[in-house]
Coordinates of C-alpha atoms and ligand atoms in Angstrom, one line a residue:
Chain A
M1 CA -54.4 -69.1 76.3
K2 CA -52.2 -72.0 75.5
F3 CA -52.5 -74.8 72.9
E4 CA -50.1 -77.6 72.3
Y5 CA -49.7 -80.0 69.4
T6 CA -47.3 -82.9 69.1
I7 CA -45.6 -83.4 65.7
S8 CA -44.2 -86.9 64.8
N9 CA -41.3 -87.4 62.6
L10 CA -42.0 -88.3 59.0
D11 CA -45.7 -88.7 59.6
F12 CA -47.1 -87.0 56.5
S13 CA -50.7 -88.2 57.1
T14 CA -51.0 -85.8 60.0
A15 CA -48.6 -83.1 58.8
G16 CA -50.5 -79.8 58.5
E17 CA -53.0 -80.7 61.2
A18 CA -51.6 -78.4 63.8
S19 CA -51.8 -75.5 61.4
S20 CA -55.3 -76.2 60.3
N21 CA -56.5 -76.7 63.9
I22 CA -54.9 -73.5 65.0
K23 CA -56.5 -71.8 62.1
K24 CA -59.9 -72.9 63.3
V25 CA -59.1 -71.6 66.8
L26 CA -57.9 -68.2 65.6
K27 CA -61.0 -67.9 63.4
L28 CA -63.3 -68.6 66.4
L29 CA -61.5 -65.9 68.3
G30 CA -62.4 -63.5 65.6
I31 CA -58.8 -62.6 64.7
D32 CA -58.3 -60.7 61.4
S33 CA -58.1 -63.0 58.4
K34 CA -54.8 -61.5 57.2
I35 CA -53.2 -62.3 60.5
I36 CA -54.7 -65.8 60.6
R37 CA -53.2 -66.4 57.1
R38 CA -49.7 -65.3 58.3
A39 CA -50.0 -67.4 61.4
S40 CA -51.1 -70.5 59.5
I41 CA -48.3 -70.2 56.9
A42 CA -45.7 -69.9 59.7
I43 CA -47.1 -72.8 61.7
Y44 CA -47.5 -75.0 58.6
E45 CA -43.9 -74.4 57.6
A46 CA -42.6 -75.0 61.1
E47 CA -44.7 -78.1 61.5
I48 CA -43.5 -79.6 58.2
N49 CA -39.9 -78.8 59.1
I50 CA -40.3 -80.7 62.3
A51 CA -41.8 -83.7 60.4
I52 CA -39.2 -83.7 57.7
H53 CA -36.0 -82.5 59.3
S54 CA -36.2 -83.5 62.9
Y55 CA -36.8 -86.5 65.2
G56 CA -40.2 -85.1 66.2
G57 CA -41.3 -82.2 68.4
K58 CA -44.2 -79.9 69.3
I59 CA -45.8 -76.6 68.5
I60 CA -47.0 -74.4 71.3
L61 CA -49.3 -71.5 70.6
Y62 CA -50.1 -68.7 73.0
V63 CA -52.9 -66.3 72.1
Q64 CA -53.3 -63.0 73.9
E65 CA -55.5 -60.1 73.2
N66 CA -52.8 -58.3 71.2
S67 CA -50.4 -61.0 70.1
I68 CA -49.9 -64.6 68.9
K69 CA -46.8 -66.3 70.1
I70 CA -45.7 -69.6 68.5
I71 CA -42.9 -71.9 69.7
A72 CA -41.8 -74.8 67.6
L73 CA -39.4 -77.1 69.5
D74 CA -38.0 -80.4 68.4
K75 CA -35.7 -83.1 69.7
G76 CA -32.8 -82.6 67.2
P77 CA -30.6 -83.2 65.2
G78 CA -30.5 -79.4 65.2
I79 CA -29.2 -77.0 62.6
N80 CA -25.5 -76.6 62.1
N81 CA -25.4 -73.3 60.3
I82 CA -28.5 -71.2 60.9
D83 CA -27.4 -68.3 58.6
L84 CA -27.2 -70.8 55.8
A85 CA -30.5 -72.5 56.7
M86 CA -32.2 -69.1 56.6
K87 CA -31.1 -68.4 53.0
E88 CA -33.9 -68.6 50.4
G89 CA -33.4 -71.8 48.4
F90 CA -31.1 -73.6 50.8
S91 CA -32.3 -77.1 51.6
T92 CA -30.9 -80.4 52.7
A93 CA -34.1 -82.2 51.8
T94 CA -33.5 -85.6 50.2
H95 CA -34.6 -86.5 46.7
E96 CA -37.6 -88.4 48.1
I97 CA -38.7 -85.4 50.1
R98 CA -38.4 -83.2 47.1
E99 CA -40.5 -85.6 45.1
M100 CA -43.2 -85.0 47.7
G101 CA -43.2 -81.3 46.9
F102 CA -41.1 -80.1 49.9
G103 CA -37.5 -78.9 49.9
A104 CA -37.6 -75.6 48.0
G105 CA -35.7 -74.1 50.9
M106 CA -38.4 -71.5 51.3
G107 CA -39.9 -72.5 54.7
L108 CA -37.7 -70.6 57.2
P109 CA -37.5 -67.4 55.1
N110 CA -41.3 -67.5 54.7
I111 CA -41.8 -68.0 58.5
K112 CA -39.6 -64.9 59.0
K113 CA -41.6 -62.9 56.5
C114 CA -44.9 -63.8 58.2
S115 CA -43.8 -62.8 61.7
D116 CA -43.2 -59.6 63.6
E117 CA -40.6 -61.1 65.9
F118 CA -38.5 -64.1 64.9
S119 CA -35.8 -66.0 66.6
I120 CA -34.2 -69.4 66.0
T121 CA -31.8 -71.2 68.2
S122 CA -30.3 -74.7 67.9
E123 CA -27.8 -76.9 69.4
S124 CA -26.2 -79.5 67.2
G125 CA -27.4 -83.0 68.1
K126 CA -29.9 -81.6 70.6
Y127 CA -32.7 -79.4 69.5
T128 CA -34.0 -76.6 67.3
R129 CA -36.2 -73.9 68.8
L130 CA -38.2 -71.4 66.8
E131 CA -40.0 -68.6 68.5
I132 CA -42.1 -66.2 66.7
A133 CA -44.7 -63.5 67.5
I134 CA -47.3 -61.9 65.4
N135 CA -49.0 -58.7 66.5
I136 CA -52.8 -58.6 66.4
Chain B
M12 CA -89.1 -65.4 55.1
N13 CA -85.9 -63.6 56.0
E14 CA -84.7 -62.6 52.6
I15 CA -81.1 -61.8 53.7
Y16 CA -80.6 -65.4 54.6
F17 CA -82.9 -67.0 52.1
H18 CA -81.9 -70.6 51.4
S19 CA -83.2 -73.0 48.9
V20 CA -82.3 -75.9 51.2
T21 CA -85.0 -76.6 53.6
L22 CA -86.4 -79.3 55.9
R23 CA -89.6 -81.3 55.9
N24 CA -90.4 -81.6 59.6
D25 CA -92.9 -84.4 59.0
L26 CA -90.3 -86.6 57.4
C27 CA -87.3 -85.8 59.7
T28 CA -86.6 -88.6 62.2
G29 CA -83.8 -86.7 63.9
C30 CA -81.3 -89.4 62.9
T31 CA -78.3 -86.9 62.9
I32 CA -76.9 -88.2 59.5
C33 CA -77.2 -84.7 57.9
M34 CA -75.7 -83.1 60.9
Q35 CA -72.7 -85.4 60.8
N36 CA -72.2 -84.7 57.1
C37 CA -72.7 -81.0 56.9
P38 CA -69.4 -79.4 55.8
T39 CA -69.9 -76.1 57.6
L40 CA -71.4 -77.7 60.8
A41 CA -74.6 -75.8 60.1
I42 CA -77.0 -78.4 61.4
R43 CA -78.2 -79.2 64.9
V44 CA -80.9 -81.7 66.0
I45 CA -83.2 -80.0 68.5
D46 CA -86.2 -81.8 70.0
G47 CA -85.7 -84.7 67.6
K48 CA -85.7 -82.6 64.4
A49 CA -82.9 -81.3 62.4
R50 CA -82.5 -77.5 62.2
I51 CA -80.3 -75.5 59.8
I52 CA -78.4 -72.6 61.2
S53 CA -79.2 -70.3 58.4
E54 CA -76.1 -68.1 58.5
K55 CA -73.8 -71.0 58.3
C56 CA -75.6 -72.8 55.4
I57 CA -73.8 -72.6 52.0
D58 CA -76.6 -74.5 50.1
C59 CA -74.2 -77.2 49.0
G60 CA -77.0 -79.7 49.2
M61 CA -75.0 -82.3 51.0
C62 CA -77.8 -82.9 53.5
L63 CA -80.2 -83.5 50.6
K64 CA -77.9 -86.1 49.3
V65 CA -77.4 -88.0 52.5
C66 CA -80.9 -87.8 54.1
P67 CA -82.2 -91.4 54.1
Y68 CA -85.8 -90.1 54.6
N69 CA -85.8 -87.4 51.9
A70 CA -86.7 -84.9 54.6
K71 CA -84.3 -82.3 53.1
T72 CA -85.7 -80.6 50.1
A73 CA -85.0 -77.5 47.9
I74 CA -87.5 -74.7 47.7
T75 CA -88.2 -74.3 44.0
D76 CA -90.9 -72.9 41.8
S77 CA -93.3 -74.9 39.8
L78 CA -94.8 -74.6 36.3
I79 CA -97.8 -72.7 37.8
E80 CA -95.5 -69.8 38.2
L81 CA -95.4 -69.4 34.4
Q82 CA -98.9 -68.0 34.5
Q83 CA -97.6 -64.8 36.1
F84 CA -95.9 -63.9 32.8
K85 CA -96.9 -63.3 29.2
Y86 CA -93.7 -64.7 27.8
N87 CA -91.7 -67.5 29.5
I88 CA -88.2 -68.5 28.9
A89 CA -86.5 -71.7 30.1
L90 CA -82.8 -71.7 30.9
P91 CA -81.8 -75.4 31.1
S92 CA -78.6 -75.6 33.3
L93 CA -75.7 -77.3 31.6
S94 CA -76.3 -80.7 33.1
F95 CA -79.9 -80.7 32.0
Y96 CA -79.8 -82.4 28.5
A97 CA -77.4 -85.0 29.8
Q98 CA -80.2 -86.3 32.0
F99 CA -82.0 -87.7 28.9
S100 CA -81.1 -90.7 26.7
Q101 CA -79.0 -89.8 23.7
K102 CA -81.8 -90.8 21.4
Y103 CA -83.5 -87.5 22.2
S104 CA -81.9 -84.5 20.5
K105 CA -81.7 -81.1 22.2
N106 CA -84.4 -79.9 19.8
A107 CA -86.8 -82.7 20.7
I108 CA -86.3 -81.9 24.4
N109 CA -86.8 -78.2 23.7
L110 CA -90.1 -79.0 21.9
A111 CA -91.2 -80.9 24.9
L112 CA -90.3 -77.9 27.1
Q113 CA -92.3 -75.7 24.8
S114 CA -95.4 -77.9 25.1
L115 CA -95.1 -77.4 28.9
G116 CA -95.6 -73.7 28.5
F117 CA -92.2 -72.1 27.7
N118 CA -92.2 -69.8 24.7
E119 CA -88.5 -69.9 24.2
I120 CA -85.6 -72.2 25.4
I121 CA -82.1 -70.6 25.7
D122 CA -79.0 -72.6 25.0
V123 CA -76.8 -71.6 28.0
S124 CA -73.8 -73.4 26.6
Y125 CA -73.3 -70.5 24.2
Y126 CA -72.8 -68.2 27.1
A127 CA -70.5 -70.6 28.9
E128 CA -68.3 -70.6 25.8
V129 CA -68.3 -66.8 25.8
L130 CA -67.3 -66.7 29.4
S131 CA -64.5 -69.2 28.8
A132 CA -62.8 -66.8 26.5
Y133 CA -62.9 -64.0 29.2
L134 CA -61.7 -66.5 31.8
K135 CA -58.7 -67.2 29.7
D136 CA -58.0 -63.4 29.4
L137 CA -58.0 -63.2 33.2
S138 CA -55.6 -66.1 33.5
L139 CA -53.2 -64.2 31.2
N140 CA -53.5 -60.9 33.0
D141 CA -50.4 -60.5 35.2
S142 CA -51.9 -57.8 37.3
I143 CA -54.6 -60.2 38.7
E144 CA -53.9 -62.2 41.8
K145 CA -53.4 -65.9 41.0
P146 CA -54.8 -68.5 41.1
I147 CA -58.1 -67.2 40.1
I148 CA -61.0 -69.2 41.5
S149 CA -64.1 -69.9 39.4
T150 CA -67.4 -68.4 40.5
Y151 CA -69.5 -71.1 38.7
C152 CA -70.4 -73.1 41.8
P153 CA -72.0 -70.7 44.2
A154 CA -71.6 -73.1 47.1
V155 CA -67.8 -72.8 46.7
T156 CA -68.0 -69.0 46.6
R157 CA -70.1 -69.1 49.9
L158 CA -67.6 -71.5 51.4
I159 CA -64.9 -69.0 50.7
Q160 CA -66.9 -66.2 52.3
I161 CA -67.3 -68.0 55.6
R162 CA -64.2 -70.2 55.7
N163 CA -61.4 -68.6 53.6
P164 CA -62.2 -64.9 53.4
E165 CA -58.6 -64.2 52.5
L166 CA -59.3 -65.8 49.1
I167 CA -62.1 -63.4 48.2
K168 CA -59.6 -61.4 46.1
N169 CA -58.9 -64.6 44.1
I170 CA -62.5 -65.0 43.0
S171 CA -62.7 -64.4 39.3
R172 CA -65.9 -62.2 39.6
L173 CA -67.1 -63.4 36.2
E174 CA -70.9 -63.9 36.2
S175 CA -72.4 -67.3 35.7
P176 CA -73.5 -68.4 32.2
M177 CA -77.1 -68.6 33.4
E178 CA -77.1 -65.0 34.6
V179 CA -75.4 -63.7 31.5
A180 CA -77.9 -65.6 29.3
A181 CA -80.8 -64.3 31.3
M182 CA -79.6 -60.7 31.0
H183 CA -78.9 -61.0 27.3
V184 CA -82.2 -62.7 26.4
R185 CA -84.3 -60.4 28.5
K186 CA -82.9 -57.4 26.7
K187 CA -83.4 -59.0 23.4
V188 CA -87.0 -60.0 24.0
I189 CA -87.8 -56.5 25.3
E190 CA -86.4 -55.0 22.1
E191 CA -87.6 -57.4 19.5
K192 CA -91.0 -58.2 20.9
N193 CA -91.6 -54.8 22.3
M194 CA -92.5 -56.2 25.7
S195 CA -92.2 -54.8 29.2
G196 CA -89.7 -56.5 31.4
N197 CA -92.4 -57.4 33.9
D198 CA -94.1 -59.6 31.3
I199 CA -91.1 -61.8 30.8
G200 CA -90.5 -64.8 33.1
I201 CA -87.0 -66.5 33.0
F202 CA -86.7 -69.8 34.8
L203 CA -83.6 -71.9 35.5
L204 CA -83.9 -75.6 35.3
S205 CA -81.6 -76.2 38.2
P206 CA -79.5 -79.2 39.3
C207 CA -79.0 -77.8 42.8
P208 CA -80.2 -75.5 45.6
A209 CA -77.0 -73.5 45.4
K210 CA -77.9 -72.0 42.0
I211 CA -81.5 -71.4 43.2
T212 CA -80.4 -69.5 46.3
S213 CA -78.3 -67.3 44.0
I214 CA -81.4 -66.2 42.2
K215 CA -83.1 -65.0 45.3
N216 CA -80.0 -64.0 47.1
P217 CA -77.3 -63.3 44.5
I218 CA -73.6 -62.7 45.2
G219 CA -71.7 -59.9 43.4
I220 CA -74.8 -58.3 41.8
E221 CA -77.8 -56.5 43.2
K222 CA -80.6 -58.4 41.5
S223 CA -80.7 -61.5 39.4
S224 CA -82.1 -61.4 35.9
L225 CA -83.8 -64.7 36.5
N226 CA -87.3 -64.9 38.0
G227 CA -87.1 -68.3 39.5
A228 CA -86.1 -71.9 39.2
L229 CA -87.5 -75.3 38.7
S230 CA -85.8 -78.4 39.9
I231 CA -84.6 -80.8 37.2
K232 CA -86.0 -83.6 39.3
E233 CA -89.5 -82.1 39.1
I234 CA -89.5 -81.2 35.5
F235 CA -87.8 -84.3 34.1
P236 CA -90.7 -86.7 34.2
K237 CA -93.0 -84.1 32.7
V238 CA -90.6 -83.6 29.8
L239 CA -90.2 -87.3 29.4
K240 CA -93.9 -87.7 29.1
K241 CA -94.0 -85.1 26.3
L242 CA -91.1 -86.8 24.6
F243 CA -93.0 -90.1 24.5
A244 CA -95.9 -88.3 23.0
Q245 CA -93.9 -86.7 20.2
K246 CA -94.7 -88.7 17.1
N247 CA -91.2 -88.9 15.7
E248 CA -91.5 -85.4 14.6
K249 CA -88.4 -84.7 12.5
T250 CA -86.3 -82.5 14.7
E251 CA -83.1 -81.2 13.3
I252 CA -80.0 -82.2 15.2
Q253 CA -78.9 -79.1 17.0
Q254 CA -75.1 -78.9 17.5
S255 CA -73.9 -78.6 21.0
N256 CA -71.7 -75.8 21.9
L257 CA -68.4 -76.6 23.6
G258 CA -69.8 -74.7 26.6
D259 CA -71.9 -77.7 27.4
L260 CA -68.7 -79.2 28.9
W261 CA -69.2 -76.9 31.8
G262 CA -71.9 -79.3 33.0
R263 CA -69.2 -81.7 34.2
V264 CA -66.0 -81.3 36.2
G265 CA -63.1 -80.1 34.0
G266 CA -65.3 -78.3 31.5
Q267 CA -64.2 -74.8 32.3
R268 CA -60.6 -75.8 31.9
D269 CA -61.2 -77.7 28.7
V270 CA -63.1 -74.9 27.0
S271 CA -60.9 -72.0 28.2
K272 CA -57.8 -74.0 27.7
I273 CA -56.1 -72.5 30.7
Q274 CA -53.2 -74.9 31.1
K275 CA -52.2 -74.4 34.7
S276 CA -55.5 -75.3 36.1
I277 CA -56.5 -77.4 39.1
V278 CA -59.8 -79.0 38.9
V279 CA -61.4 -80.2 42.1
D280 CA -64.7 -81.6 43.0
G281 CA -66.4 -82.6 46.3
I282 CA -66.7 -80.0 49.0
D283 CA -64.2 -81.5 51.4
E284 CA -61.5 -81.7 48.8
V285 CA -62.4 -78.1 47.7
A286 CA -61.8 -77.0 51.3
K287 CA -58.3 -78.7 51.3
I288 CA -57.4 -77.0 48.0
L289 CA -58.5 -73.6 49.4
D290 CA -56.3 -74.1 52.4
M291 CA -53.3 -74.9 50.1
I292 CA -53.9 -71.7 48.2
E293 CA -54.0 -69.8 51.5
L294 CA -50.7 -71.4 52.5
G295 CA -49.2 -70.0 49.3
K296 CA -48.6 -73.5 47.9
L297 CA -50.4 -73.1 44.7
S298 CA -49.0 -69.8 43.5
N299 CA -47.7 -71.4 40.3
I300 CA -51.4 -72.2 39.3
D301 CA -53.5 -69.8 37.2
F302 CA -57.0 -71.2 37.7
I303 CA -59.0 -73.2 40.2
E304 CA -62.1 -74.9 38.9
A305 CA -63.9 -76.1 42.0
Y306 CA -67.3 -77.8 42.5
S307 CA -69.2 -78.7 45.7
C308 CA -70.6 -81.8 44.0
V309 CA -68.5 -84.8 43.0
G310 CA -68.4 -84.9 39.2
G311 CA -69.3 -81.2 38.9
C312 CA -72.9 -80.1 38.2
V313 CA -73.9 -83.5 36.8
G314 CA -73.5 -84.5 40.4
G315 CA -76.0 -81.9 41.7
P316 CA -78.6 -83.2 44.1
L317 CA -81.6 -82.2 42.0
N318 CA -80.5 -84.2 38.9
V319 CA -82.0 -87.6 38.1
E320 CA -79.4 -89.4 36.1
N321 CA -76.2 -91.1 37.5
P322 CA -73.5 -88.4 37.3
F323 CA -71.0 -90.6 35.5
I324 CA -73.5 -91.5 32.8
A325 CA -74.5 -87.9 32.4
K326 CA -70.8 -86.9 32.1
Y327 CA -70.4 -89.5 29.4
R328 CA -73.3 -88.0 27.5
I329 CA -72.0 -84.5 27.8
D330 CA -68.6 -85.5 26.4
N331 CA -70.4 -87.4 23.6
R332 CA -72.6 -84.4 22.6
C333 CA -69.6 -82.1 22.5
N334 CA -67.5 -84.5 20.4
N335 CA -68.1 -82.6 17.1
S336 CA -68.7 -79.2 18.4
S337 CA -66.9 -76.4 16.7
P338 CA -65.9 -73.3 18.6
I339 CA -67.6 -70.0 18.4
S340 CA -65.3 -67.5 16.6
N341 CA -63.4 -65.1 18.7
D342 CA -64.7 -62.2 16.6
E343 CA -68.2 -63.1 17.4
I344 CA -67.5 -63.3 21.1
R345 CA -65.6 -60.1 21.3
S346 CA -68.0 -58.0 19.2
N347 CA -71.2 -59.2 21.0
F348 CA -70.0 -59.3 24.6
K349 CA -67.9 -56.8 26.6
Y350 CA -66.0 -57.8 29.7
E351 CA -67.7 -55.0 31.8
N352 CA -71.1 -56.6 31.2
L353 CA -69.9 -60.0 32.2
C354 CA -68.6 -59.4 35.7
W355 CA -69.9 -58.7 39.2
N356 CA -70.1 -55.1 40.2
R357 CA -70.7 -55.6 43.9
E358 CA -68.2 -56.3 46.6
I359 CA -68.1 -59.9 48.0
L360 CA -68.1 -59.6 51.7
P361 CA -66.5 -62.0 54.2
S362 CA -68.9 -63.7 56.7
K363 CA -68.1 -63.5 60.3
I364 CA -70.4 -66.2 61.4
M365 CA -67.8 -68.6 62.7
E366 CA -66.6 -66.2 65.3
L367 CA -67.4 -66.5 69.0
D368 CA -67.5 -62.7 69.5
T369 CA -66.5 -59.5 67.8
D370 CA -64.4 -58.5 70.8
I371 CA -61.2 -60.6 71.1
A372 CA -61.1 -60.3 74.9
I373 CA -64.6 -61.8 75.2
A374 CA -63.9 -64.4 72.5
L375 CA -60.8 -65.5 74.5
K376 CA -62.9 -65.8 77.6
K377 CA -65.6 -67.8 75.8
M378 CA -62.9 -70.1 74.4
E379 CA -61.6 -70.8 77.9
E380 CA -65.1 -71.7 78.9
I381 CA -65.5 -73.9 75.8
N382 CA -62.2 -75.7 76.5
A383 CA -63.2 -76.3 80.2
I384 CA -66.5 -77.8 79.2
F385 CA -64.9 -79.8 76.4
K386 CA -62.6 -81.4 78.9
I387 CA -65.4 -82.9 80.9
L388 CA -67.3 -84.2 77.8
P389 CA -66.7 -87.8 76.7
G390 CA -65.0 -86.8 73.5
I391 CA -66.5 -89.5 71.3
D392 CA -68.5 -87.2 69.0
C393 CA -71.6 -89.4 69.1
G394 CA -74.0 -86.7 68.1
A395 CA -76.8 -87.8 70.4
C396 CA -76.8 -84.3 72.0
G397 CA -77.8 -82.8 68.7
S398 CA -74.5 -81.1 68.0
P399 CA -72.1 -82.5 65.4
S400 CA -69.2 -83.0 67.9
C401 CA -68.3 -82.7 71.6
Y402 CA -66.4 -79.6 70.8
A403 CA -69.4 -78.1 68.9
L404 CA -71.6 -78.9 71.9
A405 CA -69.2 -77.1 74.2
E406 CA -69.3 -74.2 71.9
D407 CA -73.2 -74.3 71.7
I408 CA -73.4 -74.3 75.5
V409 CA -71.2 -71.3 75.8
Q410 CA -73.2 -69.5 73.1
N411 CA -76.4 -70.4 74.9
R412 CA -77.7 -72.7 72.2
A413 CA -77.5 -75.9 74.3
K414 CA -77.0 -77.1 77.8
I415 CA -74.7 -79.6 79.4
S416 CA -77.5 -82.1 80.1
D417 CA -78.0 -82.4 76.3
C418 CA -75.0 -84.8 76.5
I419 CA -76.6 -88.1 77.4
F420 CA -73.5 -89.2 79.4
K421 CA -73.6 -86.0 81.5
K422 CA -77.3 -86.4 82.0
L423 CA -76.9 -90.0 83.3
E424 CA -74.1 -88.8 85.6
G425 CA -76.4 -86.1 86.9
E426 CA -79.3 -88.5 87.5
E427 CA -77.0 -91.0 89.3
S428 CA -75.6 -88.4 91.6
E429 CA -79.2 -87.4 92.5
N430 CA -80.1 -91.0 93.5
Ligands
ATP24 N1 -36.5 -78.3 62.7 C1 -35.3 -78.5 62.0 N2 -34.4 -79.4 62.4 C2 -33.3 -79.6 61.6 N3 -33.0 -78.9 60.5 C3 -33.9 -78.0 60.0 C4 -35.1 -77.8 60.8 N4 -35.8 -76.8 60.1 C5 -35.1 -76.5 59.0 N5 -33.9 -77.2 59.0 C6 -32.8 -77.1 58.0 O1 -32.9 -75.9 57.3 C7 -33.1 -76.0 55.9 C8 -33.9 -74.9 55.4 O2 -35.2 -75.1 55.9 P1 -36.4 -74.5 55.1 O3 -37.7 -74.8 55.8 O4 -36.2 -73.1 54.8 O5 -36.4 -75.3 53.7 P2 -36.8 -76.8 53.4 O6 -37.6 -77.3 54.6 O7 -35.6 -77.5 53.1 O8 -37.7 -76.6 52.2 P3 -39.2 -76.1 52.1 O9 -39.5 -75.5 53.5 O10 -39.2 -75.0 51.1 O11 -40.1 -77.2 51.8 C9 -33.6 -77.4 55.8 O12 -33.3 -78.0 54.5 C10 -32.9 -78.2 56.9 O13 -31.6 -78.5 56.5
SF4_25 S1 -71.3 -78.3 41.8 FE1 -72.9 -77.5 40.4 S2 -74.7 -78.7 41.0 FE2 -73.2 -78.9 42.7 S3 -73.7 -77.2 44.1 FE3 -72.1 -76.4 42.8 S4 -73.3 -75.4 41.1 FE4 -74.7 -76.7 42.2
MG26 MG1 -39.2 -76.3 55.3

């Protein structure tokens, strides 16, 4: 089953909505609460990254009997150095964003920790695409 | 009555007009309107009392005991909850109010604030214990604990598991009376004067322990006018001013933090805001916090639906009464109370009630059906069908609790196509 959520750029009033909606869906499906927690952390972090660091994008969720697949795709500007972006503590967040409690540089590493499969691709100026899977 | 799902919150059919206001406000979507009357889905109810607060027709009530119940026992003890004294004007001392309660048939009145202060010390210990998962979440509001069971089961391990001051007080005083008065436990009746249905449900249907030490509960709303009448009748009997214990602060939001002095605390009131904070904990965003003090009611227990006084005035009175309170000594606390006797010994179980099916494959199929039905519904969440939203109706249809023609728009469409 497929679910799709649009994430706008810098819209903090709706940031976190995709993650809390997906959480409700997974709960209805009776998925183990530990797995729901991992999925919601990953989706929340991906969603906030799209809102903060990109020009907007979407989150697509596929739920199957034995796995959850999440794709976070945005319209750029992309990540120049993925290895660096994946480092704990690395962040390009502005002062204002940090004031709002984001920008610890922990989002991507946490997403990786929460997933069984993880891949991130990006083209500078074009897009960032995150694809993760969590086994049920 | 089904004891497993006993709830204090209940409905008076004669007063219910089927207006849907309670249904729209229920935080766990536990209410449906069927045949023009509101119905509570028992397993989803957390006894927060929101429906009691919003019902314009007073059709929602709390099942409580009444003073007649005292006749069953030889020795009756009142446990005024921590928002109780704040319902009265400050010209009445605690002692005067206690005398009034005695003339209503109670042999003894217990000051629960003492036990709240004892528990504050042990709460502080937990906050300093590095081997315990943080943040710890207070158990004091049972509606919050039940919300965690059905909505955020991953946080069950964060629940402090400390017993409530009322329960500790009841346990302690029961033992004392049995020993000192040489009485049988069955002769002693212990009654809570409760600000809310959540605490009443916890007596009949406790969390974390097998059986409550309390025998029942009276609603503050019901007992207040009776106490007031007795107070009017008191001929200025010289009553000593009884000092308040700091534990009285637990009657309002922030009290647990203020007495335990746990610095890294988040204090949150109002069930919707509590739900948001619980989600933040699940996301790992509050791992720097040691303690969460959360209340279903705005203002804490002074905001409970069975109180009579405005919560903000009551809060002011609590703060005032505690102004000159001096703390109970640590030695006294530690020598009289042991941690093992202050905490829950039973597992807190997650509730699976929100799930469509225990089998994921079937649940997935059901969800596909729900989504297909949802697509053809108007999507305006009008509530006229008796379900709290179009999505909830779709879910109810798939779960055989409703039918598509319950939607007035679908019904009209159907009638038009017949003509
Ligand atoms: N969708 C994206 N588009 C462009 N750059 C991104 C995107 N996601 C992450 N980045 C870059 O990778 C860096 C690290 O991301 P990460 O989520 O780990 O930390 P953060 O968002 O800066 O802080 P935190 O997630 O802890 O609030 C970001 O600062 C940003 O430069
Ligand atoms: S906040 Fe207090 S009064 Fe309100 S439901 Fe919880 S325990 Fe009862
Ligand atoms: Mg991030």
